């Protein structure tokens, strides 16, 4: 029995040995199987990753193309992408292709740059989510003009005589671009035609003696309409068909002797604003269907001087900056030129006159005699509302809208910062963006031209009646 | 008693050996299968990435998209490139292979004969006022492994 037991024990040991060997072998082979699975997974994962990178790249490329169309297409936030109407557009907060989820996030960097992150995530295994993210920066290169600082004087002109510049307007004839400059009355001409085709070298090509201050200029086609201090010709029409020889072709004498201060025109209609006259209206609607013979259509009484006007809300309204203490900003409905009606007004705190106004979309910017600047919502013309304000300095003489209506150039009287650039990207908080030093030459009239990427201005100064700013 | 045990021992060892052999065989087979799959995956993924890279690079450097027209889709892409001798450069699909034709030259196949390319679609997704963009889609398959590749490229002109 003992022997049997012994030999049985011996056999038992052998089986244990075999079991150990099997166990070891299975561990090794399991490792081997695992290794094979891993290497196969690795090939798959690498492929998935490569495709995810392609999709992420597609996100950046699609966003870039949207930017090429319009920088504003790239709205901030997290987006999905979809081809809609034959172009890539943002749709929803993510999009899914073949199990890959893509999120394109646009975040702000500064006024003309956005950071774009394209992140693609997918389930590599049930338990592991993988992602790739690509980042790029997109710039608003198309609108880079007018946004770059410093803004510096590109050129100035010293016109004969000491008379100050008052206002500027622009027109094109053939391949050339001209600025028309008005001056206060003197022995020298009051109207100049300046060729600014090469803005760095402005050249006076023609001038005309008006015999009175030219306070404002509006151009329609090849005719300039001047608001003057001439008591017998508050409105004067000058033909610019030949830029070298501007020719007076018509006048309109308005009743009374108060000065015409401002003029705006569109199509065959012109609107003229005058200084206060207790017995006569200040805003005139005038037909310029026959440019040589302007005829008065209708008028309204504002009760105080109209210093500057602008056409707003799709040219349906005239927005006027006035001297009234209870209505510095007045909205006039001009949809029927023969019957213009004041529909709304805005009373700003304090008694400083409204002295400058410019309009865009359904908004306006207003400048005052005390140097304050306002953004005004005119979406409801009967109830214009102040959105924001800031102090620019001394009396604002003129306002000109800059690129994308995000910036406003404010010509004012503060020495050293005669042209203030105000950032109104956020209408409720206008902020000072830059200021141009004109060395004491008060900026009186301004105009921005996107094509030439220049600001042209008229200044009060013996040696600098005309200036060009390059952003 | 001794013989009995020896027989049992023989049976056990035979049984164990056959199990072991089966295991080894199955490992061997799956290793071959895995290798085949890996080759399929690698072929498809690498060639797909390479073709996509070539198309997107060509587009980025191109001067204009000749066809398809804006908003349209087609199975071939014709671009106007800078180098006059390579103008126009055409990408298309022929006999299940993606090809590139540069200028008057003869077509060069970009994918290997081992792969089957299909469902190639070029969509001109150019936004108005932009220099152009094309969305690219194609499917590559090898054996029973197939993948669809997506990409978009914007012209840099």
mmCIF file of C-alpha atoms in Angstrom, chain B residues 9-143:
data_model
loop_
_atom_site.group_PDB
_atom_site.id
_atom_site.type_symbol
_atom_site.label_atom_id
_atom_site.label_comp_id
_atom_site.label_asym_id
_atom_site.label_seq_id
_atom_site.Cartn_x
_atom_site.Cartn_y
_atom_site.Cartn_z
ATOM 1 C CA UNK B 9 -0.855 8.744 -18.265
ATOM 2 C CA UNK B 10 -0.548 8.185 -21.996
ATOM 3 C CA UNK B 11 -4.152 9.233 -22.582
ATOM 4 C CA UNK B 12 -3.776 12.298 -20.411
ATOM 5 C CA UNK B 13 -0.572 13.340 -22.099
ATOM 6 C CA UNK B 14 -2.080 12.753 -25.556
ATOM 7 C CA UNK B 15 -5.130 14.783 -24.572
ATOM 8 C CA UNK B 16 -2.966 17.564 -23.181
ATOM 9 C CA UNK B 17 -0.725 17.516 -26.225
ATOM 10 C CA UNK B 18 -3.662 17.809 -28.624
ATOM 11 C CA UNK B 19 -5.168 20.668 -26.616
ATOM 12 C CA UNK B 20 -1.805 22.371 -26.673
ATOM 13 C CA UNK B 21 -1.485 21.815 -30.410
ATOM 14 C CA UNK B 22 -4.983 23.200 -30.995
ATOM 15 C CA UNK B 23 -4.168 26.277 -28.978
ATOM 16 C CA UNK B 24 -0.910 26.818 -30.802
ATOM 17 C CA UNK B 25 -2.598 26.280 -34.138
ATOM 18 C CA UNK B 26 -5.340 28.752 -33.358
ATOM 19 C CA UNK B 27 -2.768 31.302 -32.204
ATOM 20 C CA UNK B 28 -0.875 30.748 -35.405
ATOM 21 C CA UNK B 29 -4.000 31.143 -37.522
ATOM 22 C CA UNK B 30 -5.156 34.262 -35.753
ATOM 23 C CA UNK B 31 -1.708 35.715 -36.040
ATOM 24 C CA UNK B 32 -1.874 35.255 -39.816
ATOM 25 C CA UNK B 33 -5.378 36.719 -39.887
ATOM 26 C CA UNK B 34 -4.257 39.649 -37.803
ATOM 27 C CA UNK B 35 -1.352 40.259 -40.104
ATOM 28 C CA UNK B 36 -3.650 40.286 -43.123
ATOM 29 C CA UNK B 37 -6.039 42.702 -41.432
ATOM 30 C CA UNK B 38 -3.153 44.906 -40.386
ATOM 31 C CA UNK B 39 -1.929 45.046 -43.929
ATOM 32 C CA UNK B 40 -5.420 45.972 -45.147
ATOM 33 C CA UNK B 41 -5.740 48.666 -42.513
ATOM 34 C CA UNK B 42 -2.293 50.050 -43.202
ATOM 35 C CA UNK B 43 -2.795 50.036 -46.976
ATOM 36 C CA UNK B 44 -6.178 51.748 -46.771
ATOM 37 C CA UNK B 45 -5.274 54.289 -44.097
ATOM 38 C CA UNK B 46 -1.879 55.234 -45.472
ATOM 39 C CA UNK B 47 -2.928 55.510 -49.083
ATOM 40 C CA UNK B 48 -6.101 57.355 -48.126
ATOM 41 C CA UNK B 49 -4.166 59.901 -46.076
ATOM 42 C CA UNK B 50 -1.588 60.277 -48.841
ATOM 43 C CA UNK B 51 -4.181 60.831 -51.574
ATOM 44 C CA UNK B 52 -6.130 63.279 -49.406
ATOM 45 C CA UNK B 53 -2.944 65.164 -48.600
ATOM 46 C CA UNK B 54 -2.014 65.407 -52.283
ATOM 47 C CA UNK B 55 -5.452 66.652 -53.306
ATOM 48 C CA UNK B 56 -5.685 69.225 -50.504
ATOM 49 C CA UNK B 57 -2.144 70.477 -51.128
ATOM 50 C CA UNK B 58 -2.812 70.848 -54.847
ATOM 51 C CA UNK B 59 -6.011 72.749 -54.069
ATOM 52 C CA UNK B 60 -4.353 75.064 -51.570
ATOM 53 C CA UNK B 61 -1.738 76.004 -54.137
ATOM 54 C CA UNK B 62 -4.186 76.264 -57.031
ATOM 55 C CA UNK B 63 -5.200 79.470 -58.758
ATOM 56 C CA UNK B 64 -8.815 78.535 -59.424
ATOM 57 C CA UNK B 65 -11.283 75.670 -59.413
ATOM 58 C CA UNK B 66 -12.316 74.946 -63.014
ATOM 59 C CA UNK B 67 -14.862 72.266 -62.210
ATOM 60 C CA UNK B 68 -17.140 71.397 -60.504
ATOM 61 C CA UNK B 69 -18.961 74.739 -60.553
ATOM 62 C CA UNK B 70 -19.754 76.544 -57.313
ATOM 63 C CA UNK B 71 -22.320 74.553 -55.358
ATOM 64 C CA UNK B 72 -22.023 71.521 -57.653
ATOM 65 C CA UNK B 73 -20.621 68.030 -57.024
ATOM 66 C CA UNK B 74 -18.735 65.802 -59.449
ATOM 67 C CA UNK B 75 -16.618 62.668 -59.494
ATOM 68 C CA UNK B 76 -13.675 64.549 -60.946
ATOM 69 C CA UNK B 77 -11.913 67.750 -59.968
ATOM 70 C CA UNK B 78 -10.202 70.134 -62.395
ATOM 71 C CA UNK B 79 -8.034 72.901 -61.003
ATOM 72 C CA UNK B 80 -6.053 75.692 -62.581
ATOM 73 C CA UNK B 81 -2.560 75.505 -61.117
ATOM 74 C CA UNK B 82 0.320 77.972 -61.198
ATOM 75 C CA UNK B 83 2.704 75.834 -63.234
ATOM 76 C CA UNK B 84 1.559 76.153 -66.873
ATOM 77 C CA UNK B 85 2.970 72.745 -67.793
ATOM 78 C CA UNK B 86 0.738 71.127 -65.158
ATOM 79 C CA UNK B 87 -2.335 73.063 -66.171
ATOM 80 C CA UNK B 88 -5.000 71.810 -65.783
ATOM 81 C CA UNK B 89 -4.556 69.290 -63.014
ATOM 82 C CA UNK B 90 -7.353 66.753 -62.892
ATOM 83 C CA UNK B 91 -8.230 64.230 -60.197
ATOM 84 C CA UNK B 92 -10.610 61.454 -61.129
ATOM 85 C CA UNK B 93 -11.521 57.819 -60.685
ATOM 86 C CA UNK B 94 -10.838 55.158 -63.290
ATOM 87 C CA UNK B 95 -10.996 51.359 -62.914
ATOM 88 C CA UNK B 96 -11.395 51.749 -59.156
ATOM 89 C CA UNK B 97 -8.227 53.785 -58.863
ATOM 90 C CA UNK B 98 -7.818 57.469 -58.080
ATOM 91 C CA UNK B 99 -5.736 59.244 -60.708
ATOM 92 C CA UNK B 100 -4.068 62.578 -61.205
ATOM 93 C CA UNK B 101 -3.480 64.074 -64.650
ATOM 94 C CA UNK B 102 -1.139 67.023 -64.859
ATOM 95 C CA UNK B 103 -1.467 69.105 -68.027
ATOM 96 C CA UNK B 104 -1.181 67.075 -71.208
ATOM 97 C CA UNK B 105 0.644 64.255 -69.386
ATOM 98 C CA UNK B 106 -0.851 60.824 -69.038
ATOM 99 C CA UNK B 107 -2.799 59.940 -65.908
ATOM 100 C CA UNK B 108 -0.858 58.679 -62.908
ATOM 101 C CA UNK B 109 -2.643 56.342 -60.545
ATOM 102 C CA UNK B 110 -2.395 57.355 -56.918
ATOM 103 C CA UNK B 111 -3.845 54.251 -55.312
ATOM 104 C CA UNK B 112 -2.432 50.752 -55.687
ATOM 105 C CA UNK B 113 -4.206 48.013 -57.624
ATOM 106 C CA UNK B 114 -4.619 46.129 -54.351
ATOM 107 C CA UNK B 115 -7.145 48.717 -53.242
ATOM 108 C CA UNK B 116 -10.562 49.516 -54.575
ATOM 109 C CA UNK B 117 -11.393 53.209 -54.650
ATOM 110 C CA UNK B 118 -15.027 54.241 -54.991
ATOM 111 C CA UNK B 119 -17.598 56.931 -54.288
ATOM 112 C CA UNK B 120 -15.242 59.826 -54.995
ATOM 113 C CA UNK B 121 -17.069 63.139 -54.730
ATOM 114 C CA UNK B 122 -15.714 66.656 -55.104
ATOM 115 C CA UNK B 123 -18.090 69.411 -53.989
ATOM 116 C CA UNK B 124 -17.297 73.026 -54.749
ATOM 117 C CA UNK B 125 -18.233 74.713 -51.458
ATOM 118 C CA UNK B 126 -16.764 78.132 -52.272
ATOM 119 C CA UNK B 127 -18.313 80.963 -50.274
ATOM 120 C CA UNK B 128 -19.202 84.058 -52.287
ATOM 121 C CA UNK B 129 -16.234 86.434 -52.525
ATOM 122 C CA UNK B 130 -13.781 83.752 -51.414
ATOM 123 C CA UNK B 131 -11.039 82.284 -53.551
ATOM 124 C CA UNK B 132 -12.677 78.877 -53.330
ATOM 125 C CA UNK B 133 -12.960 75.650 -51.377
ATOM 126 C CA UNK B 134 -13.618 72.035 -52.246
ATOM 127 C CA UNK B 135 -14.996 69.258 -50.070
ATOM 128 C CA UNK B 136 -13.509 65.874 -50.912
ATOM 129 C CA UNK B 137 -14.892 62.422 -50.140
ATOM 130 C CA UNK B 138 -13.770 58.985 -51.256
ATOM 131 C CA UNK B 139 -13.856 55.405 -50.069
ATOM 132 C CA UNK B 140 -10.981 52.939 -50.183
ATOM 133 C CA UNK B 141 -11.354 49.248 -49.525
ATOM 134 C CA UNK B 142 -9.026 46.291 -49.251
ATOM 135 C CA UNK B 143 -10.549 42.875 -48.665
#
